[in-house]
PDB file of C-alpha atoms and ligand atoms in Angstrom:
ATOM      1  CA  MET A 226      -6.607 -14.674  10.295  1.00 81.00           C
ATOM      2  CA  ALA A 227      -3.815 -13.377  12.456  1.00 93.00           C
ATOM      3  CA  LEU A 228      -2.366 -10.010  13.341  1.00 97.00           C
ATOM      4  CA  ARG A 229       0.999  -9.483  12.021  1.00 98.00           C
ATOM      5  CA  ASN A 230       3.655  -7.242  13.558  1.00 98.00           C
ATOM      6  CA  ILE A 231       4.232  -3.861  11.914  1.00 98.00           C
ATOM      7  CA  PHE A 232       7.983  -2.785  11.129  1.00 98.00           C
ATOM      8  CA  PHE A 233       8.791   0.728  12.004  1.00 97.00           C
ATOM      9  CA  GLU A 234      11.033   3.198  10.063  1.00 96.00           C
ATOM     10  CA  GLY A 235      14.685   2.575  10.731  1.00 95.00           C
ATOM     11  CA  ASN A 236      14.125  -1.106   9.805  1.00 97.00           C
ATOM     12  CA  PRO A 237      16.214  -1.732   6.694  1.00 97.00           C
ATOM     13  CA  ILE A 238      13.430  -4.002   5.269  1.00 97.00           C
ATOM     14  CA  LEU A 239      11.220  -0.813   4.616  1.00 98.00           C
ATOM     15  CA  GLN A 240      13.962   0.457   2.274  1.00 97.00           C
ATOM     16  CA  LYS A 241      13.920  -2.695   0.025  1.00 97.00           C
ATOM     17  CA  LYS A 242      12.416  -3.348  -3.366  1.00 98.00           C
ATOM     18  CA  CYS A 243       9.801  -6.202  -3.094  1.00 98.00           C
ATOM     19  CA  ARG A 244       9.820  -9.080  -5.450  1.00 98.00           C
ATOM     20  CA  LYS A 245       6.921  -9.705  -7.916  1.00 98.00           C
ATOM     21  CA  VAL A 246       4.447 -12.313  -6.929  1.00 98.00           C
ATOM     22  CA  GLU A 247       4.465 -15.327  -9.113  1.00 98.00           C
ATOM     23  CA  LYS A 248       2.897 -17.780  -6.998  1.00 97.00           C
ATOM     24  CA  PHE A 249      -1.055 -17.250  -6.260  1.00 98.00           C
ATOM     25  CA  ASP A 250      -1.224 -19.882  -3.561  1.00 97.00           C
ATOM     26  CA  LYS A 251      -3.081 -20.204  -0.213  1.00 97.00           C
ATOM     27  CA  SER A 252      -0.147 -18.543   1.661  1.00 97.00           C
ATOM     28  CA  LEU A 253      -0.750 -15.425  -0.262  1.00 98.00           C
ATOM     29  CA  GLY A 254      -4.646 -15.383   0.540  1.00 98.00           C
ATOM     30  CA  ILE A 255      -3.464 -15.818   4.286  1.00 98.00           C
ATOM     31  CA  LEU A 256      -0.899 -12.828   3.989  1.00 98.00           C
ATOM     32  CA  ILE A 257      -3.728 -10.667   2.410  1.00 98.00           C
ATOM     33  CA  ASP A 258      -6.264 -11.533   5.194  1.00 98.00           C
ATOM     34  CA  ASP A 259      -3.745 -10.943   7.787  1.00 98.00           C
ATOM     35  CA  MET A 260      -2.580  -7.635   6.202  1.00 98.00           C
ATOM     36  CA  PHE A 261      -6.535  -6.674   6.240  1.00 98.00           C
ATOM     37  CA  GLU A 262      -6.904  -7.547   9.807  1.00 98.00           C
ATOM     38  CA  THR A 263      -3.621  -5.929  10.785  1.00 98.00           C
ATOM     39  CA  MET A 264      -4.516  -2.587   9.145  1.00 98.00           C
ATOM     40  CA  LYS A 265      -7.878  -2.604  10.611  1.00 97.00           C
ATOM     41  CA  HIS A 266      -6.566  -3.302  14.082  1.00 97.00           C
ATOM     42  CA  SER A 267      -4.303  -0.213  13.655  1.00 96.00           C
ATOM     43  CA  ASN A 268      -6.775   1.969  12.227  1.00 96.00           C
ATOM     44  CA  GLY A 269      -4.913   2.573   8.874  1.00 96.00           C
ATOM     45  CA  VAL A 270      -6.200   3.047   5.573  1.00 98.00           C
ATOM     46  CA  GLY A 271      -3.427   1.008   3.862  1.00 98.00           C
ATOM     47  CA  LEU A 272      -0.667  -1.409   4.516  1.00 98.00           C
ATOM     48  CA  ALA A 273       2.071  -2.860   2.321  1.00 98.00           C
ATOM     49  CA  ALA A 274       3.609  -6.457   2.716  1.00 98.00           C
ATOM     50  CA  PRO A 275       7.237  -4.993   3.633  1.00 98.00           C
ATOM     51  CA  GLN A 276       5.695  -3.262   6.631  1.00 98.00           C
ATOM     52  CA  VAL A 277       4.894  -6.768   8.101  1.00 98.00           C
ATOM     53  CA  GLY A 278       8.294  -7.988   6.856  1.00 98.00           C
ATOM     54  CA  ILE A 279       7.208  -9.616   3.604  1.00 98.00           C
ATOM     55  CA  LEU A 280       9.284  -8.469   0.697  1.00 98.00           C
ATOM     56  CA  LYS A 281       6.642  -9.264  -1.970  1.00 98.00           C
ATOM     57  CA  ARG A 282       4.424  -6.678  -4.022  1.00 98.00           C
ATOM     58  CA  VAL A 283       1.274  -6.844  -2.112  1.00 98.00           C
ATOM     59  CA  ALA A 284      -0.526  -4.067  -0.545  1.00 98.00           C
ATOM     60  CA  VAL A 285      -4.129  -3.577   1.080  1.00 98.00           C
ATOM     61  CA  ILE A 286      -6.336  -0.547   1.160  1.00 98.00           C
ATOM     62  CA  ASN A 287      -9.484   0.357   2.851  1.00 98.00           C
ATOM     63  CA  ILE A 288     -10.457   3.941   2.990  1.00 98.00           C
ATOM     64  CA  GLY A 289     -13.782   3.134   4.396  1.00 96.00           C
ATOM     65  CA  ASP A 290     -15.623   2.068   1.039  1.00 96.00           C
ATOM     66  CA  GLY A 291     -14.527  -1.703   1.081  1.00 97.00           C
ATOM     67  CA  ASN A 292     -11.427  -3.797   1.080  1.00 98.00           C
ATOM     68  CA  ILE A 293      -8.995  -3.450  -1.981  1.00 98.00           C
ATOM     69  CA  GLU A 294      -6.168  -6.057  -2.333  1.00 98.00           C
ATOM     70  CA  LEU A 295      -3.230  -5.158  -4.793  1.00 98.00           C
ATOM     71  CA  VAL A 296      -0.757  -7.957  -5.991  1.00 98.00           C
ATOM     72  CA  ASN A 297       1.821  -6.572  -8.349  1.00 98.00           C
ATOM     73  CA  PRO A 298       0.114  -3.171  -8.551  1.00 98.00           C
ATOM     74  CA  ILE A 299       1.214  -0.554 -10.974  1.00 98.00           C
ATOM     75  CA  ILE A 300       0.101   3.173 -11.599  1.00 98.00           C
ATOM     76  CA  ILE A 301      -1.018   3.232 -15.166  1.00 98.00           C
ATOM     77  CA  ALA A 302      -2.324   6.796 -15.315  1.00 98.00           C
ATOM     78  CA  PHE A 303      -2.375   9.730 -13.058  1.00 98.00           C
ATOM     79  CA  SER A 304      -3.432  13.373 -13.242  1.00 98.00           C
ATOM     80  CA  GLY A 305      -3.850  16.610 -11.263  1.00 98.00           C
ATOM     81  CA  GLU A 306      -2.163  17.438  -7.795  1.00 98.00           C
ATOM     82  CA  GLN A 307      -3.249  17.433  -4.269  1.00 98.00           C
ATOM     83  CA  ARG A 308      -1.539  18.643  -1.185  1.00 97.00           C
ATOM     84  CA  GLU A 309      -2.828  16.806   1.890  1.00 97.00           C
ATOM     85  CA  GLU A 310      -1.545  15.508   5.199  1.00 97.00           C
ATOM     86  CA  GLU A 311      -0.297  11.900   4.993  1.00 97.00           C
ATOM     87  CA  GLY A 312       1.038   9.529   7.657  1.00 97.00           C
ATOM     88  CA  CYS A 313       2.142   5.839   7.857  1.00 98.00           C
ATOM     89  CA  LEU A 314       1.835   3.075  10.372  1.00 98.00           C
ATOM     90  CA  SER A 315       5.498   2.548  10.212  1.00 98.00           C
ATOM     91  CA  CYS A 316       6.172   6.093  11.121  1.00 97.00           C
ATOM     92  CA  PRO A 317       3.810   6.642  14.357  1.00 95.00           C
ATOM     93  CA  GLY A 318       3.184  10.159  15.226  1.00 94.00           C
ATOM     94  CA  GLN A 319       4.572  11.731  12.007  1.00 95.00           C
ATOM     95  CA  TYR A 320       2.504  13.570   9.665  1.00 96.00           C
ATOM     96  CA  GLY A 321       3.412  15.988   6.872  1.00 96.00           C
ATOM     97  CA  ILE A 322       1.883  17.542   3.680  1.00 97.00           C
ATOM     98  CA  THR A 323       2.667  15.489   0.432  1.00 97.00           C
ATOM     99  CA  LEU A 324       2.385  16.464  -2.942  1.00 97.00           C
ATOM    100  CA  ARG A 325       0.622  13.481  -4.872  1.00 97.00           C
ATOM    101  CA  PRO A 326      -1.600  13.262  -8.054  1.00 98.00           C
ATOM    102  CA  LYS A 327      -5.307  13.987  -7.465  1.00 98.00           C
ATOM    103  CA  PHE A 328      -6.438  10.990  -9.658  1.00 98.00           C
ATOM    104  CA  VAL A 329      -4.592   7.500 -10.088  1.00 98.00           C
ATOM    105  CA  LYS A 330      -5.449   4.585 -12.053  1.00 98.00           C
ATOM    106  CA  VAL A 331      -3.913   1.279 -10.974  1.00 98.00           C
ATOM    107  CA  LYS A 332      -3.635  -2.093 -12.652  1.00 98.00           C
ATOM    108  CA  ALA A 333      -2.990  -5.125 -10.337  1.00 98.00           C
ATOM    109  CA  GLN A 334      -3.896  -8.819  -9.749  1.00 98.00           C
ATOM    110  CA  ASP A 335      -6.110 -10.199  -6.975  1.00 98.00           C
ATOM    111  CA  ARG A 336      -5.018 -13.095  -4.935  1.00 98.00           C
ATOM    112  CA  PHE A 337      -6.060 -15.479  -7.500  1.00 98.00           C
ATOM    113  CA  GLY A 338      -3.974 -13.649 -10.326  1.00 98.00           C
ATOM    114  CA  ASN A 339      -6.960 -12.119 -11.874  1.00 98.00           C
ATOM    115  CA  GLU A 340      -6.214  -8.804 -13.607  1.00 98.00           C
ATOM    116  CA  VAL A 341      -8.021  -6.008 -11.698  1.00 98.00           C
ATOM    117  CA  PHE A 342      -8.110  -2.227 -12.259  1.00 98.00           C
ATOM    118  CA  TYR A 343      -8.988   0.510  -9.787  1.00 98.00           C
ATOM    119  CA  THR A 344      -9.463   4.295  -9.988  1.00 98.00           C
ATOM    120  CA  GLY A 345      -8.982   6.626  -6.956  1.00 97.00           C
ATOM    121  CA  GLN A 346      -9.091  10.281  -6.273  1.00 98.00           C
ATOM    122  CA  MET A 347      -7.850  12.199  -3.218  1.00 98.00           C
ATOM    123  CA  LEU A 348      -7.493   9.953  -0.265  1.00 98.00           C
ATOM    124  CA  LYS A 349      -7.625   6.792  -2.217  1.00 98.00           C
ATOM    125  CA  ALA A 350      -5.287   8.203  -4.862  1.00 98.00           C
ATOM    126  CA  ARG A 351      -3.006   8.932  -1.991  1.00 98.00           C
ATOM    127  CA  ALA A 352      -3.301   5.571  -0.649  1.00 98.00           C
ATOM    128  CA  PHE A 353      -2.538   3.909  -3.860  1.00 98.00           C
ATOM    129  CA  CYS A 354       0.624   6.033  -4.411  1.00 98.00           C
ATOM    130  CA  HIS A 355       1.704   5.591  -0.726  1.00 98.00           C
ATOM    131  CA  GLU A 356       1.323   1.716  -0.671  1.00 98.00           C
ATOM    132  CA  ILE A 357       2.894   1.212  -4.122  1.00 98.00           C
ATOM    133  CA  ASP A 358       5.895   3.240  -3.090  1.00 98.00           C
ATOM    134  CA  HIS A 359       6.449   0.999  -0.045  1.00 98.00           C
ATOM    135  CA  LEU A 360       6.830  -1.935  -2.521  1.00 98.00           C
ATOM    136  CA  ASP A 361       9.804   0.030  -3.844  1.00 98.00           C
ATOM    137  CA  GLY A 362      11.310   0.892  -0.359  1.00 97.00           C
ATOM    138  CA  ILE A 363      10.172   4.434  -0.377  1.00 97.00           C
ATOM    139  CA  LEU A 364       8.441   6.040   2.561  1.00 97.00           C
ATOM    140  CA  PHE A 365       5.900   8.926   2.302  1.00 96.00           C
ATOM    141  CA  LYS A 366       8.441  11.261   3.998  1.00 94.00           C
ATOM    142  CA  SER A 367      10.242  11.671   0.465  1.00 93.00           C
ATOM    143  CA  HIS A 368       7.143  13.416  -0.780  1.00 94.00           C
ATOM    144  CA  ILE A 369       6.729  15.889   2.070  1.00 94.00           C
ATOM    145  CA  ILE A 370       6.663  19.511   0.832  1.00 93.00           C
ATOM    146  CA  GLU A 371       5.934  21.280   4.100  1.00 76.00           C
TER     147      GLU A 371
HETATM  148 CO1   CO B 300       3.007   3.580   4.900  1.00 52.20          CO
END
């Protein structure tokens, strides 16, 4: 495993839409492992592939209860609202209160292409929304309400 460089706000790669993953090969597994290591090293709870310069629909999350890898994730259900403080490893030192759903259900694939489902509330729901936004070139700042 290896640490990857994190790209910061202002880099145009963070505003691009990522491609769907079609090949579930060894390099995908390496990318995911590197992303987990990079996220942990930076004390983050989530990281998306464009943040390490890769325009693929891949994200990782760990809010303290285990690693979650998301390949080609989509939000299939959401409900409620939350207003909590949010930040991003690509926007160091910047925080704001965002409006997000309170509960989120996500459908994705793992590194082998198996279909997986996750549900999250509060912080985990925010992480799912935040990281999936990155795959469409959207930063959390567009959700800041105060
Ligand atoms: Co982010």
